[in-house]
Amino acid sequence: MLHYQDEDLSKLTSRYRANLINSCTGYKSLNLIASIAGPQFTNLALFNSVVHIGSNPAMLGFISRPLTVRRDTYNNIKKNRFFTVNQVNETIYKDAHHTSAKYDALTSEFEKTGLTEEFLDNFKVPYVAESSIKIGCEFVNEYTIEENGCLLIIGAIKHIYINEGIVSKDGWIQLDRANTISSVGLDGYALPKVIDRLAYAKPHEKTNSLWHES
Amino acid sequence: MLHYQDEDLSKLTSRYRANLINSCTGYKSLNLIASIAGPQFTNLALFNSVVHIGSNPAMLGFISRPLTVRRDTYNNIKKNRFFTVNQVNETIYKDAHHTSAKYDALTSEFEKTGLTEEFLDNFKVPYVAESSIKIGCEFVNEYTIEENGCLLIIGAIKHIYINEGIVSKDGWIQLDRANTISSVGLDGYALPKVIDRLAYAKPHEKTNSLWHES
């Protein structure tokens, strides 16, 4: 078993350390966040830090890196309040990765990739047409993580669009039917396969599978 | 394409809405967090909200649900400051799920499952012996999300233990070699397979794969 202590971590090269720390916590969600700098200026960026905040009211959060360099997504959301969260699937993960290239603030990553802007229901910010699950959000709040300057951005979910055929009758989404990608560290991409759903756990009772009944 | 607007969401049954909102943001990490109520009292609970906060210093975060009911993990961490984060793999996901059953505060979920306490290097809190990746953390800070009372807990990474054979030479961890599980919503479990690693993205250049070189 390999063992890294905190003082070992500080002596690693920054690249090794970043790879290790980013991948040791497990598979992460992978979403493209679209925002606008103004009516004609769209922006698209890849995030692996979207987390569930609440269901009622429906809210999600994501971590923005510290504002020590220009952060287009953060600046756009603070200025225009709306953004969209678009799930990455097997067909588009290479284009999704390319949005992390450093283009200037007014260059749209939609133009530099094969990804397509889709405007729906008068929402000011486009969705990614190729995504099977698209979420329209309004900025609610931000929390600065004092320890390193990262920000937790909270968004209220205003719209959810989901392709037909992947939502179960109880609302659970079978993500592998949409070939949803999950991320490993900073640059790894994985394709999961759902293997089980388990019933609500009760003390002293064996855990049953819901999967073979559905 | 299915479309849910915010007013539709509020009319859904709470179970349907919870399933939908918890699964629409994609695959999530799945970790067992161990804590202690005191020297003889261990606790183990399943979390799908662990996120990367920073690499230098190495920190992670996770979301704790609101304190409207008893939250053993939160209470233990606030009292004793240390906790461990243990990755869930294919062999233990059913036991991991069972830790969500409501046992009383002084009953150890280790005793109620097949999971084994492992004390390493004088750390006060046990790890899960069956996990291939185990992280020892010290509480650093907490942020209350005013919108619904959830808490973002920040931990400093003090120790990382990783099974042999899954760390690449550049520090990236190939999680599928450890059969790491990823979660879908509240009760779904998926087994991912790594399909690619991509090189650092540069403007106007095609994205290359690192995967077939490694």
Coordinates of C-alpha atoms in Angstrom, one line a residue:
Chain A
M1 CA 0.0 0.0 0.0
L2 CA 1.4 3.4 -1.0
H3 CA 1.3 6.0 1.8
Y4 CA 1.6 9.8 1.3
Q5 CA 1.7 12.0 4.4
D6 CA 1.0 15.7 4.2
E7 CA 4.7 16.6 4.2
D8 CA 5.3 14.1 1.3
L9 CA 2.6 15.8 -0.7
S10 CA 4.2 19.2 -0.4
K11 CA 7.4 17.8 -1.8
L12 CA 5.8 16.3 -5.0
T13 CA 6.0 18.1 -8.3
S14 CA 2.9 20.3 -8.7
R15 CA 1.7 18.2 -11.7
Y16 CA 2.0 14.8 -9.8
R17 CA 0.3 16.3 -6.8
A18 CA -2.5 17.8 -8.8
N19 CA -3.1 14.5 -10.6
L20 CA -3.0 12.5 -7.3
I21 CA -5.3 14.9 -5.3
N22 CA -7.7 15.4 -8.1
S23 CA -8.2 11.7 -8.7
C24 CA -8.1 10.2 -5.2
T25 CA -11.6 11.3 -4.2
G26 CA -13.3 9.2 -7.0
Y27 CA -15.3 9.7 -10.2
K28 CA -16.8 13.1 -10.7
S29 CA -19.6 14.6 -12.6
L30 CA -18.7 16.2 -15.9
N31 CA -20.7 19.2 -17.2
L32 CA -20.2 22.1 -19.6
I33 CA -21.3 25.4 -18.1
A34 CA -22.4 28.0 -20.6
S35 CA -22.6 31.7 -19.8
I36 CA -22.8 35.0 -21.7
A37 CA -20.5 38.1 -21.5
G38 CA -23.3 39.9 -23.4
P39 CA -26.0 39.2 -26.0
Q40 CA -23.6 38.1 -28.7
F41 CA -20.9 36.6 -26.6
T42 CA -21.3 33.1 -25.4
N43 CA -18.8 31.1 -23.3
L44 CA -18.5 27.4 -22.5
A45 CA -16.3 25.8 -19.9
L46 CA -15.8 22.3 -18.5
F47 CA -16.4 21.6 -14.8
N48 CA -16.1 18.4 -12.7
S49 CA -17.3 19.9 -9.5
V50 CA -21.1 20.2 -9.8
V51 CA -22.7 19.0 -6.6
H52 CA -26.3 18.6 -5.4
I53 CA -27.4 21.3 -2.9
G54 CA -31.1 20.7 -2.5
S55 CA -34.2 19.3 -4.2
N56 CA -36.9 21.7 -2.8
P57 CA -36.1 24.3 -3.9
A58 CA -34.0 22.7 -6.5
M59 CA -30.4 24.0 -6.3
L60 CA -27.0 22.9 -7.5
G61 CA -23.5 24.2 -6.7
F62 CA -20.1 24.2 -8.3
I63 CA -16.6 25.1 -7.3
S64 CA -14.8 27.9 -9.2
R65 CA -11.0 28.2 -9.0
P66 CA -9.6 31.2 -7.2
L67 CA -9.9 34.6 -9.0
T68 CA -6.2 35.0 -9.3
V69 CA -6.5 34.8 -13.1
R70 CA -9.4 35.7 -15.4
R71 CA -12.4 33.4 -14.8
D72 CA -14.9 34.0 -17.7
T73 CA -17.6 31.7 -16.3
Y74 CA -17.6 33.4 -12.9
N75 CA -17.4 36.9 -14.3
N76 CA -20.3 36.2 -16.8
I77 CA -22.5 34.7 -14.1
K78 CA -21.9 37.6 -11.7
K79 CA -22.8 40.1 -14.5
N80 CA -25.7 38.3 -16.2
R81 CA -26.9 36.0 -13.4
F82 CA -28.0 33.1 -15.7
F83 CA -26.0 30.0 -16.8
T84 CA -26.7 26.5 -18.2
V85 CA -25.3 23.1 -17.0
N86 CA -25.0 20.6 -19.8
Q87 CA -24.1 17.0 -19.3
V88 CA -21.1 15.6 -21.2
N89 CA -21.6 12.3 -23.1
E90 CA -19.4 9.9 -25.0
T91 CA -19.9 11.8 -28.3
I92 CA -18.7 15.2 -27.1
Y93 CA -16.1 14.6 -24.4
K94 CA -13.2 15.6 -26.7
D95 CA -14.9 18.9 -27.6
A96 CA -15.8 19.4 -24.0
H97 CA -12.1 18.9 -23.0
H98 CA -11.1 21.5 -25.7
T99 CA -13.1 24.2 -24.0
S100 CA -10.4 24.3 -21.3
A101 CA -8.0 25.8 -23.8
K102 CA -7.2 29.4 -23.0
Y103 CA -9.2 31.5 -25.5
D104 CA -9.7 35.2 -24.8
A105 CA -12.8 36.3 -23.0
L106 CA -14.9 37.2 -26.1
T107 CA -14.1 34.1 -28.1
S108 CA -16.9 31.6 -27.9
E109 CA -15.8 28.0 -27.2
F110 CA -18.9 27.0 -29.2
E111 CA -17.2 28.4 -32.3
K112 CA -13.9 26.6 -31.6
T113 CA -15.5 23.2 -31.1
G114 CA -18.2 21.1 -32.8
L115 CA -20.7 22.0 -30.0
T116 CA -23.9 23.8 -30.9
E117 CA -25.7 26.6 -29.2
E118 CA -29.3 25.9 -28.5
F119 CA -31.6 28.7 -27.2
L120 CA -34.8 27.4 -25.4
D121 CA -37.8 29.0 -24.0
N122 CA -36.4 32.6 -24.0
F123 CA -33.6 31.7 -21.7
K124 CA -30.8 34.2 -22.2
V125 CA -28.0 31.7 -22.2
P126 CA -27.7 28.9 -24.7
Y127 CA -27.7 25.2 -23.9
V128 CA -25.4 22.6 -25.6
A129 CA -27.6 21.0 -28.2
E130 CA -25.6 17.7 -28.1
S131 CA -26.2 17.2 -24.4
S132 CA -28.9 14.8 -23.3
I133 CA -29.5 16.5 -20.0
K134 CA -29.5 20.3 -19.8
I135 CA -30.2 22.5 -16.8
G136 CA -31.0 26.2 -16.8
C137 CA -29.9 28.0 -13.6
E138 CA -30.1 31.4 -12.0
F139 CA -27.3 32.6 -9.7
V140 CA -28.3 32.6 -6.1
N141 CA -25.2 33.1 -3.9
E142 CA -21.5 32.5 -3.6
Y143 CA -19.3 31.4 -0.8
T144 CA -15.6 32.2 -0.7
I145 CA -13.6 29.4 0.7
E146 CA -11.1 31.4 2.8
E147 CA -8.5 28.6 2.9
N148 CA -7.5 29.0 -0.7
G149 CA -9.8 31.5 -2.5
C150 CA -12.0 29.0 -4.3
L151 CA -15.7 29.9 -4.6
L152 CA -18.8 27.7 -4.2
I153 CA -21.4 29.1 -6.6
I154 CA -25.0 28.3 -5.9
G155 CA -27.6 28.2 -8.7
A156 CA -31.4 27.8 -8.5
I157 CA -32.6 25.2 -11.1
K158 CA -35.2 27.0 -13.4
H159 CA -35.4 24.4 -16.2
I160 CA -34.4 20.8 -16.8
Y161 CA -34.5 19.3 -20.3
I162 CA -33.9 15.5 -20.6
N163 CA -33.9 13.3 -23.7
E164 CA -36.8 10.8 -23.9
G165 CA -36.3 7.3 -22.6
I166 CA -33.8 7.7 -19.8
V167 CA -36.0 8.8 -16.9
S168 CA -37.5 6.0 -14.8
K169 CA -41.1 6.1 -13.5
D170 CA -39.9 7.3 -10.1
G171 CA -37.8 10.2 -11.5
W172 CA -34.4 8.5 -11.3
I173 CA -32.3 9.0 -14.5
Q174 CA -30.5 6.1 -15.9
L175 CA -27.4 8.0 -17.0
D176 CA -25.8 5.2 -18.9
R177 CA -28.6 5.2 -21.4
A178 CA -27.4 8.7 -22.4
N179 CA -23.8 7.5 -22.5
T180 CA -23.0 10.1 -19.8
I181 CA -19.2 10.5 -19.1
S182 CA -17.7 10.7 -15.7
S183 CA -14.3 12.3 -15.0
V184 CA -11.1 11.0 -13.3
G185 CA -8.8 13.7 -12.1
L186 CA -8.0 16.6 -14.5
D187 CA -7.9 14.8 -17.8
G188 CA -9.3 11.3 -17.5
Y189 CA -12.7 10.2 -19.0
A190 CA -14.7 7.1 -18.0
L191 CA -17.9 5.5 -19.3
P192 CA -19.9 4.0 -16.4
K193 CA -22.4 1.2 -16.6
V194 CA -25.2 1.1 -14.0
I195 CA -25.0 -2.1 -12.1
D196 CA -27.6 -1.8 -9.3
R197 CA -30.2 0.3 -7.5
L198 CA -30.7 -0.5 -3.8
A199 CA -33.9 -0.1 -1.7
Y200 CA -34.0 2.4 1.2
A201 CA -31.8 0.9 3.9
K202 CA -33.3 -0.1 7.3
P203 CA -31.6 -1.1 10.5
H204 CA -31.0 -4.9 10.9
E205 CA -32.6 -5.7 7.5
K206 CA -30.8 -7.1 4.5
T207 CA -30.4 -4.5 1.7
N208 CA -32.5 -5.4 -1.3
S209 CA -31.9 -4.6 -5.0
L210 CA -34.6 -2.5 -6.8
W211 CA -32.8 -3.0 -10.1
H212 CA -34.0 -6.4 -11.1
E213 CA -37.6 -5.4 -10.5
S214 CA -37.5 -2.3 -12.7
Chain B
M1 CA -37.4 16.1 -24.9
L2 CA -38.9 16.2 -21.4
H3 CA -39.0 19.7 -19.9
Y4 CA -39.5 20.5 -16.2
Q5 CA -39.8 24.2 -15.2
D6 CA -39.3 25.3 -11.7
E7 CA -43.0 25.5 -11.0
D8 CA -43.4 21.9 -12.4
L9 CA -40.7 20.7 -10.0
S10 CA -42.4 22.1 -6.9
K11 CA -45.6 20.1 -7.9
L12 CA -43.8 16.7 -8.2
T13 CA -44.0 14.2 -5.3
S14 CA -41.0 14.7 -3.0
R15 CA -39.6 11.3 -3.9
Y16 CA -39.8 11.8 -7.7
R17 CA -38.3 15.3 -7.3
A18 CA -35.5 14.0 -5.1
N19 CA -34.6 11.3 -7.6
L20 CA -34.7 13.6 -10.5
I21 CA -32.7 16.5 -9.0
N22 CA -30.1 14.1 -7.4
S23 CA -29.5 12.3 -10.7
C24 CA -29.6 15.1 -13.3
T25 CA -26.2 16.5 -12.5
G26 CA -24.3 13.3 -13.5
Y27 CA -22.3 10.6 -11.9
K28 CA -20.9 11.4 -8.4
S29 CA -18.0 10.2 -6.3
L30 CA -18.9 7.6 -3.6
N31 CA -17.1 7.6 -0.3
L32 CA -17.6 6.2 3.2
I33 CA -16.7 8.8 5.8
A34 CA -15.6 7.4 9.2
S35 CA -15.6 9.4 12.3
I36 CA -15.6 8.8 16.1
A37 CA -18.0 9.9 18.9
G38 CA -15.3 8.9 21.3
P39 CA -12.4 6.4 21.6
Q40 CA -14.7 3.3 21.5
F41 CA -17.4 4.6 19.3
T42 CA -16.9 4.6 15.5
N43 CA -19.3 5.8 12.9
L44 CA -19.5 5.2 9.2
A45 CA -21.7 7.0 6.7
L46 CA -22.0 7.1 2.9
F47 CA -21.5 10.4 1.0
N48 CA -21.7 11.2 -2.7
S49 CA -20.7 14.9 -2.4
V50 CA -17.0 14.8 -1.8
V51 CA -15.4 17.5 -4.0
H52 CA -11.8 18.6 -4.7
I53 CA -11.0 21.9 -3.0
G54 CA -7.3 22.3 -3.6
S55 CA -4.0 20.4 -4.2
N56 CA -1.5 22.7 -2.4
P57 CA -2.4 22.5 0.4
A58 CA -4.4 19.4 -0.3
M59 CA -8.0 19.8 0.8
L60 CA -11.3 18.2 0.1
G61 CA -14.9 19.2 0.9
F62 CA -18.2 17.5 1.3
I63 CA -21.8 18.6 1.8
S64 CA -23.6 17.7 5.0
R65 CA -27.4 17.8 4.9
P66 CA -29.1 20.5 7.2
L67 CA -28.9 20.0 11.0
T68 CA -32.6 19.6 11.3
V69 CA -32.1 16.0 12.4
R70 CA -29.2 14.3 14.2
R71 CA -26.1 14.2 12.0
D72 CA -23.6 11.8 13.6
T73 CA -20.8 12.5 11.1
Y74 CA -21.0 16.2 11.5
N75 CA -21.3 16.1 15.3
N76 CA -18.3 13.7 15.5
I77 CA -16.1 15.8 13.3
K78 CA -16.9 19.0 15.1
K79 CA -16.1 17.3 18.4
N80 CA -13.1 15.2 17.5
R81 CA -11.8 17.0 14.3
F82 CA -10.5 14.0 12.4
F83 CA -12.3 11.8 9.8
T84 CA -11.4 9.4 7.1
V85 CA -12.7 9.2 3.5
N86 CA -12.8 5.7 2.0
Q87 CA -13.5 4.9 -1.6
V88 CA -16.4 2.5 -2.3
N89 CA -15.6 -0.3 -4.7
E90 CA -17.6 -3.1 -6.4
T91 CA -17.1 -5.5 -3.5
I92 CA -18.5 -3.3 -0.8
Y93 CA -21.2 -1.1 -2.3
K94 CA -24.0 -3.0 -0.7
D95 CA -22.5 -2.7 2.8
A96 CA -21.7 1.0 2.0
H97 CA -25.4 1.5 1.1
H98 CA -26.5 -0.1 4.4
T99 CA -24.6 2.5 6.4
S100 CA -27.4 4.9 5.5
A101 CA -29.8 3.0 7.7
K102 CA -30.8 5.0 10.8
Y103 CA -28.9 3.4 13.7
D104 CA -28.5 5.3 16.9
A105 CA -25.5 7.5 17.5
L106 CA -23.5 5.1 19.5
T107 CA -24.0 2.0 17.2
S108 CA -21.1 1.5 14.9
E109 CA -22.0 0.9 11.2
F110 CA -18.8 -1.1 11.1
E111 CA -20.5 -3.7 13.4
K112 CA -23.7 -3.8 11.3
T113 CA -21.9 -4.4 8.0
G114 CA -19.1 -6.6 6.7
L115 CA -16.8 -3.5 6.7
T116 CA -13.6 -3.7 8.8
E117 CA -12.0 -1.0 11.0
E118 CA -8.4 -0.4 10.2
F119 CA -6.3 1.9 12.4
L120 CA -3.1 3.2 10.7
D121 CA -0.2 5.3 11.8
N122 CA -1.8 6.4 15.1
F123 CA -4.6 8.2 13.4
K124 CA -7.5 8.4 15.9
V125 CA -10.2 7.5 13.4
P126 CA -10.3 4.1 11.6
Y127 CA -10.2 3.6 7.8
V128 CA -12.2 1.0 5.9
A129 CA -9.9 -1.9 5.4
E130 CA -11.7 -3.0 2.2
S131 CA -11.2 0.4 0.5
S132 CA -8.4 0.7 -2.1
I133 CA -8.1 4.4 -1.5
K134 CA -8.2 5.8 2.0
I135 CA -7.7 9.5 3.0
G136 CA -7.1 10.7 6.5
C137 CA -8.4 14.3 7.1
E138 CA -8.5 17.0 9.7
F139 CA -11.4 19.4 9.9
V140 CA -10.5 22.9 8.7
N141 CA -13.6 24.9 8.4
E142 CA -17.4 24.8 7.6
Y143 CA -19.6 27.0 5.5
T144 CA -23.3 27.2 6.1
I145 CA -25.3 27.4 2.8
E146 CA -27.9 30.0 3.9
E147 CA -30.4 29.0 1.2
N148 CA -31.2 25.7 2.8
G149 CA -29.0 25.0 5.8
C150 CA -26.6 22.5 4.1
L151 CA -23.0 22.7 5.2
L152 CA -19.8 22.6 3.2
I153 CA -17.2 20.9 5.4
I154 CA -13.6 21.5 4.5
G155 CA -10.9 18.9 5.5
A156 CA -7.1 19.1 5.1
I157 CA -5.7 15.9 3.7
K158 CA -3.1 14.5 6.1
H159 CA -2.7 10.9 4.8
I160 CA -3.5 9.1 1.6
Y161 CA -3.2 5.3 1.3
I162 CA -3.5 3.7 -2.1
N163 CA -3.3 0.1 -3.2
E164 CA -0.3 -0.8 -5.3
G165 CA -0.7 -0.9 -9.1
I166 CA -3.3 1.8 -9.7
V167 CA -1.2 5.1 -9.6
S168 CA 0.3 6.1 -13.0
K169 CA 3.8 7.5 -13.1
D170 CA 2.4 11.0 -13.2
G171 CA 0.3 10.6 -10.1
W172 CA -3.1 10.1 -11.9
I173 CA -5.1 7.2 -10.4
Q174 CA -6.7 4.7 -12.7
L175 CA -9.8 4.2 -10.7
D176 CA -11.2 1.3 -12.7
R177 CA -8.3 -0.8 -11.7
A178 CA -9.7 -0.6 -8.2
N179 CA -13.2 -1.3 -9.4
T180 CA -14.2 2.0 -7.9
I181 CA -18.0 2.6 -7.9
S182 CA -19.7 5.9 -8.9
S183 CA -23.2 6.8 -7.8
V184 CA -26.3 7.9 -9.6
G185 CA -28.8 9.8 -7.6
L186 CA -29.7 8.5 -4.1
D187 CA -29.6 4.8 -4.7
G188 CA -28.0 3.9 -8.0
Y189 CA -24.5 2.4 -8.4
A190 CA -22.4 2.3 -11.6
L191 CA -19.1 0.8 -12.5
P192 CA -17.1 3.0 -14.8
K193 CA -14.4 2.0 -17.3
V194 CA -11.8 4.5 -18.2
I195 CA -11.9 5.2 -22.0
D196 CA -9.4 8.1 -22.4
R197 CA -7.0 10.6 -21.1
L198 CA -6.5 13.8 -23.0
A199 CA -3.5 16.1 -23.3
Y200 CA -3.6 19.7 -22.0
A201 CA -5.8 21.7 -24.3
K202 CA -4.3 24.5 -26.4
P203 CA -6.2 27.1 -28.5
H204 CA -6.5 26.2 -32.2
E205 CA -4.8 22.8 -31.7
K206 CA -6.5 19.4 -32.0
T207 CA -6.9 17.6 -28.7
N208 CA -4.6 14.6 -28.5
S209 CA -5.1 11.4 -26.4
L210 CA -2.5 10.5 -23.8
W211 CA -4.2 7.2 -23.2
H212 CA -2.7 5.1 -25.9
E213 CA 0.8 6.2 -25.0
S214 CA 0.6 5.2 -21.4

